[in-house]
Short mmCIF file of C-alpha atoms in Angstrom, two decimals:
data_model
loop_
_atom_site.label_atom_id
_atom_site.label_comp_id
_atom_site.label_asym_id
_atom_site.label_seq_id
_atom_site.Cartn_x
_atom_site.Cartn_y
_atom_site.Cartn_z
CA UNK F 1 -2.51 19.46 6.08
CA UNK F 2 -1.15 15.90 5.80
CA UNK F 3 -3.48 13.25 4.45
CA UNK F 4 -3.18 9.85 6.10
CA UNK F 5 -3.69 6.82 3.86
CA UNK F 6 -3.69 3.27 5.21
CA UNK F 7 -2.75 0.42 2.86
CA UNK F 8 -4.59 -2.57 4.32
CA UNK F 9 -5.99 -6.03 3.66
CA UNK F 10 -7.64 -8.86 5.52
CA UNK F 11 -5.26 -11.51 4.29
CA UNK F 12 -1.48 -11.75 4.26
CA UNK F 13 0.56 -12.17 1.11
CA UNK F 14 -1.67 -10.13 -1.21
CA UNK F 15 0.95 -7.48 -2.07
CA UNK F 16 0.23 -4.86 0.57
CA UNK F 17 3.82 -3.80 1.28
CA UNK F 18 4.66 -3.94 -2.42
CA UNK F 19 1.69 -1.61 -2.99
CA UNK F 20 2.67 0.73 -0.13
CA UNK F 21 6.17 1.11 -1.59
CA UNK F 22 4.96 1.74 -5.14
CA UNK F 23 2.21 4.17 -4.11
CA UNK F 24 4.70 6.07 -1.93
CA UNK F 25 7.16 6.35 -4.82
CA UNK F 26 4.38 7.29 -7.24
CA UNK F 27 3.20 10.13 -5.02
CA UNK F 28 6.78 11.36 -4.48
CA UNK F 29 7.34 11.30 -8.22
CA UNK F 30 4.39 13.67 -8.55
CA UNK F 31 6.20 16.14 -6.27
CA UNK F 32 4.36 15.28 -3.06
CA UNK F 33 6.25 15.10 0.24
CA UNK F 34 5.63 11.56 1.45
CA UNK F 35 6.36 9.49 4.57
CA UNK F 36 5.64 5.76 4.59
CA UNK F 37 5.48 3.92 7.93
CA UNK F 38 5.82 0.16 8.46
CA UNK F 39 3.31 -0.91 11.12
CA UNK F 40 4.26 -4.60 10.95
CA UNK F 41 6.19 -4.72 14.22
CA UNK F 42 8.21 -7.91 14.61
CA UNK F 43 8.49 -8.67 10.87
CA UNK F 44 9.54 -5.52 8.94
CA UNK F 45 9.64 -5.82 5.15
CA UNK F 46 9.01 -2.30 3.86
CA UNK F 47 12.66 -1.27 4.25
CA UNK F 48 13.74 -4.24 2.08
CA UNK F 49 11.37 -3.35 -0.76
CA UNK F 50 12.41 0.32 -0.52
CA UNK F 51 16.08 -0.71 -0.63
CA UNK F 52 17.05 0.99 2.63
CA UNK F 53 17.38 -1.97 5.04
CA UNK F 54 21.07 -1.30 5.75
CA UNK F 55 20.35 2.27 6.74
CA UNK F 56 17.88 1.46 9.56
CA UNK F 57 19.35 2.68 12.85
CA UNK F 58 16.22 3.72 14.73
CA UNK F 59 12.68 2.53 14.09
CA UNK F 60 9.02 3.39 14.68
CA UNK F 61 8.97 1.88 18.20
CA UNK F 62 12.15 3.77 19.19
CA UNK F 63 10.37 7.02 18.32
CA UNK F 64 7.15 6.08 20.14
CA UNK F 65 9.09 5.13 23.30
CA UNK F 66 11.23 8.26 23.26
CA UNK F 67 14.49 6.44 22.45
CA UNK F 68 15.04 8.45 19.27
CA UNK F 69 13.62 11.55 17.62
CA UNK F 70 11.51 11.32 14.50
CA UNK F 71 14.23 13.03 12.47
CA UNK F 72 16.77 10.46 13.64
CA UNK F 73 14.52 7.56 12.60
CA UNK F 74 13.27 8.83 9.24
CA UNK F 75 15.28 7.44 6.31
CA UNK F 76 15.43 9.65 3.23
CA UNK F 77 15.00 7.70 -0.01
CA UNK F 78 18.06 7.72 -2.27
CA UNK F 79 15.96 8.38 -5.38
CA UNK F 80 13.57 11.09 -4.13
CA UNK F 81 14.48 13.72 -1.55
CA UNK F 82 10.76 14.21 -0.78
CA UNK F 83 10.22 10.53 0.24
CA UNK F 84 11.00 9.16 3.71
CA UNK F 85 10.65 5.72 5.31
CA UNK F 86 9.99 4.92 8.97
CA UNK F 87 10.87 1.26 9.51
CA UNK F 88 9.18 -1.15 11.92
CA UNK F 89 11.04 -2.83 14.76
CA UNK F 90 12.10 -6.46 14.30
CA UNK F 91 12.76 -7.06 17.99
CA UNK F 92 9.65 -5.76 19.76
CA UNK F 93 6.12 -7.10 19.88
CA UNK F 94 2.99 -5.35 18.67
CA UNK F 95 2.09 -4.15 22.19
CA UNK F 96 4.94 -1.64 21.82
CA UNK F 97 2.57 0.44 19.63
CA UNK F 98 0.13 2.68 21.49
CA UNK F 99 -2.62 4.91 20.18
CA UNK F 100 -1.10 7.96 21.88
CA UNK F 101 2.36 7.15 20.50
CA UNK F 102 1.10 6.61 16.95
CA UNK F 103 -0.92 9.84 17.10
CA UNK F 104 2.12 11.84 18.22
CA UNK F 105 4.26 10.46 15.38
CA UNK F 106 1.54 11.26 12.82
CA UNK F 107 1.10 14.78 14.23
CA UNK F 108 4.86 15.39 14.19
CA UNK F 109 5.04 14.23 10.56
CA UNK F 110 2.22 16.63 9.66
CA UNK F 111 4.09 19.44 11.41
CA UNK F 112 7.14 18.62 9.24
CA UNK F 113 5.08 19.51 6.15
CA UNK F 114 4.38 16.06 4.71
CA UNK F 115 1.57 15.99 2.14
CA UNK F 116 0.87 12.25 2.52
CA UNK F 117 1.54 9.79 5.32
CA UNK F 118 1.15 6.17 4.19
CA UNK F 119 0.57 3.51 6.83
CA UNK F 120 1.65 0.05 5.67
CA UNK F 121 -0.63 -2.14 7.77
CA UNK F 122 -0.02 -5.71 8.88
CA UNK F 123 -2.61 -8.17 7.58
CA UNK F 124 -5.68 -9.02 9.59
CA UNK F 125 -7.34 -7.25 12.47
CA UNK F 126 -4.83 -7.37 15.32
CA UNK F 127 -3.48 -4.33 17.20
CA UNK F 128 -0.97 -3.13 14.63
CA UNK F 129 -3.57 -3.26 11.88
CA UNK F 130 -6.12 -1.46 14.03
CA UNK F 131 -3.67 1.36 14.87
CA UNK F 132 -2.59 1.66 11.21
CA UNK F 133 -6.20 2.31 10.16
CA UNK F 134 -7.49 4.25 13.20
CA UNK F 135 -6.25 7.70 12.10
CA UNK F 136 -6.74 7.21 8.35
CA UNK F 137 -8.45 9.70 6.07
CA UNK F 138 -8.36 7.24 3.15
CA UNK F 139 -7.87 3.48 2.86
CA UNK F 140 -6.52 1.44 -0.03
CA UNK F 141 -7.79 -2.12 0.46
CA UNK F 142 -5.49 -4.56 -1.36
CA UNK F 143 -7.26 -7.70 -2.59
CA UNK F 144 -6.38 -10.73 -4.69
CA UNK F 145 -9.30 -11.82 -6.91
CA UNK F 146 -10.03 -15.00 -4.97
CA UNK F 147 -12.73 -15.79 -2.46
CA UNK F 148 -10.76 -15.95 0.81
CA UNK F 149 -9.01 -12.64 0.15
CA UNK F 150 -12.28 -10.91 -0.74
CA UNK F 151 -14.08 -12.33 2.31
CA UNK F 152 -11.30 -11.22 4.70
CA UNK F 153 -11.23 -7.75 3.13
CA UNK F 154 -14.96 -7.43 3.74
CA UNK F 155 -14.20 -7.71 7.46
CA UNK F 156 -11.61 -4.96 7.19
CA UNK F 157 -14.15 -2.69 5.49
CA UNK F 158 -16.44 -3.25 8.48
CA UNK F 159 -13.69 -2.07 10.83
CA UNK F 160 -12.93 0.98 8.68
CA UNK F 161 -16.62 1.93 8.89
CA UNK F 162 -16.89 1.47 12.65
CA UNK F 163 -13.51 1.48 14.48
CA UNK F 164 -11.70 4.55 13.17
CA UNK F 165 -11.45 8.11 14.42
CA UNK F 166 -13.53 9.29 11.47
CA UNK F 167 -16.22 6.71 12.33
CA UNK F 168 -16.30 8.01 15.90
CA UNK F 169 -16.98 11.49 14.47
CA UNK F 170 -19.78 10.20 12.24
CA UNK F 171 -17.62 10.51 9.12
CA UNK F 172 -16.33 7.90 6.66
CA UNK F 173 -12.86 6.85 5.68
CA UNK F 174 -12.69 7.13 1.89
CA UNK F 175 -12.10 3.57 0.67
CA UNK F 176 -10.50 2.34 -2.54
CA UNK F 177 -10.09 -1.17 -3.94
CA UNK F 178 -6.71 -2.20 -5.39
CA UNK F 179 -6.77 -5.56 -7.13
CA UNK F 180 -3.40 -7.31 -7.33
CA UNK F 181 -2.16 -10.45 -9.11
CA UNK F 182 -4.95 -10.19 -11.66
CA UNK F 183 -4.81 -12.65 -14.53
CA UNK F 184 -7.42 -12.13 -17.30
CA UNK F 185 -6.85 -15.61 -18.74
CA UNK F 186 -7.67 -17.25 -15.40
CA UNK F 187 -10.75 -15.01 -15.12
CA UNK F 188 -11.91 -16.16 -18.58
CA UNK F 189 -11.32 -19.78 -17.52
CA UNK F 190 -13.46 -19.28 -14.40
CA UNK F 191 -10.49 -19.86 -12.07
CA UNK F 192 -10.39 -16.31 -10.67
CA UNK F 193 -12.98 -13.68 -9.72
CA UNK F 194 -13.52 -10.86 -12.21
CA UNK F 195 -13.12 -7.18 -11.38
CA UNK F 196 -16.91 -6.76 -11.48
CA UNK F 197 -17.36 -9.73 -9.09
CA UNK F 198 -14.97 -8.28 -6.50
CA UNK F 199 -16.42 -4.77 -6.84
CA UNK F 200 -19.93 -6.12 -6.32
CA UNK F 201 -19.05 -8.20 -3.22
CA UNK F 202 -17.09 -5.37 -1.53
CA UNK F 203 -19.20 -2.47 -2.76
CA UNK F 204 -16.10 -0.61 -3.92
CA UNK F 205 -14.80 0.58 -7.28
CA UNK F 206 -11.29 -0.48 -8.23
CA UNK F 207 -8.73 2.33 -8.22
CA UNK F 208 -6.20 0.01 -9.85
CA UNK F 209 -5.75 -3.48 -11.26
CA UNK F 210 -2.20 -4.81 -11.06
CA UNK F 211 -1.58 -7.80 -13.34
CA UNK F 212 0.19 -10.93 -12.16
CA UNK F 213 3.84 -10.35 -13.10
CA UNK F 214 7.30 -11.77 -12.31
CA UNK F 215 8.54 -8.15 -12.32
CA UNK F 216 7.02 -7.64 -8.85
CA UNK F 217 9.24 -10.27 -7.24
CA UNK F 218 12.37 -9.33 -9.14
CA UNK F 219 11.91 -5.64 -8.25
CA UNK F 220 11.36 -6.47 -4.57
CA UNK F 221 14.52 -8.57 -4.54
CA UNK F 222 16.47 -5.61 -5.94
CA UNK F 223 15.03 -3.17 -3.37
CA UNK F 224 13.32 -1.23 -6.15
CA UNK F 225 9.55 -0.66 -5.98
CA UNK F 226 8.06 -2.10 -9.18
CA UNK F 227 6.50 1.27 -10.14
CA UNK F 228 10.03 2.33 -11.14
CA UNK F 229 10.08 -0.40 -13.84
CA UNK F 230 8.52 1.73 -16.53
CA UNK F 231 8.33 -1.07 -19.12
CA UNK F 232 6.57 -3.40 -16.67
CA UNK F 233 2.78 -3.78 -16.89
CA UNK F 234 2.66 -4.00 -13.06
CA UNK F 235 4.68 -0.79 -12.75
CA UNK F 236 2.42 1.01 -15.21
CA UNK F 237 -0.68 -0.23 -13.36
CA UNK F 238 0.63 1.27 -10.11
CA UNK F 239 1.38 4.55 -11.91
CA UNK F 240 -2.24 4.61 -13.12
CA UNK F 241 -3.53 3.82 -9.62
CA UNK F 242 -1.55 6.73 -8.10
CA UNK F 243 -2.88 9.09 -10.78
CA UNK F 244 -6.44 8.04 -9.90
CA UNK F 245 -5.68 8.50 -6.19
CA UNK F 246 -4.74 12.09 -7.05
CA UNK F 247 -8.04 12.61 -8.90
CA UNK F 248 -7.01 11.90 -12.48
CA UNK F 249 -9.34 9.90 -14.72
CA UNK F 250 -7.49 7.12 -16.52
CA UNK F 251 -8.75 4.07 -18.43
CA UNK F 252 -8.17 0.71 -16.74
CA UNK F 253 -5.45 -1.27 -18.50
CA UNK F 254 -4.26 -4.90 -18.32
CA UNK F 255 -7.73 -6.25 -17.65
CA UNK F 256 -8.36 -8.08 -20.94
CA UNK F 257 -6.73 -11.13 -22.51
CA UNK F 258 -4.34 -9.97 -25.22
CA UNK F 259 -5.50 -11.17 -28.63
CA UNK F 260 -2.81 -12.78 -30.75
CA UNK F 261 -1.99 -11.18 -34.07
CA UNK F 262 -1.96 -13.16 -37.34
CA UNK F 263 1.80 -13.80 -37.26
CA UNK F 264 1.64 -14.98 -33.65
CA UNK F 265 -1.14 -17.38 -34.56
CA UNK F 266 0.82 -18.72 -37.52
CA UNK F 267 4.15 -19.09 -35.79
CA UNK F 268 3.05 -19.61 -32.18
CA UNK F 269 4.66 -16.40 -30.91
#
């Protein structure tokens, strides 16, 4: 039985697609059969971060409208045979997505034996975002530790609790908090909300804390999800988050200011 996970946020630019790509790769690396779908019709960035933009022939909307089969549109990842990408359309508008069409694609993916279907949601609460979350079993809410991002994510949590298929059945979507661009020094200086602050406001425990890192941008530019950068703190943080998503208990890293050693203090290293 496929598990549907939506990667969502209330605000744009918080690292949602970066997180979708890294979580998808992390799950595939654990031997899971994974499909990741870009719901951001009209923009389309997931294929760039996954490094498969030149291989997009058919997209999500083509499948929904019967212009291509699911197998024609799915792009197999070059690194993992068990990971597939379904790109968004750049030329259609968001009205091209329908609930019936999305449901059929998700059912067909489940019938193909996928363990996880990740839905990379557009930001906000418009139609694409609503359809990305409607069928979800679990939700990863991506938040930057600053007030506007937290406030907008609170609205998304309200929708997850009331406007999903699980909510209609009297059930809950299982929600997780993923903090991105976290900088312990700025937290200490009072310039950024702490993990505890964000958890308290949203009523969620963090499944991962991804530190602010230039590796994220450089990996995206190379078409390599940052989780593949094994020496990167951001990559390691995503690896930890995926492990927790699969039920493993891991300590939270990269949340404290690194203390300088004696030599660093002496020589300014």
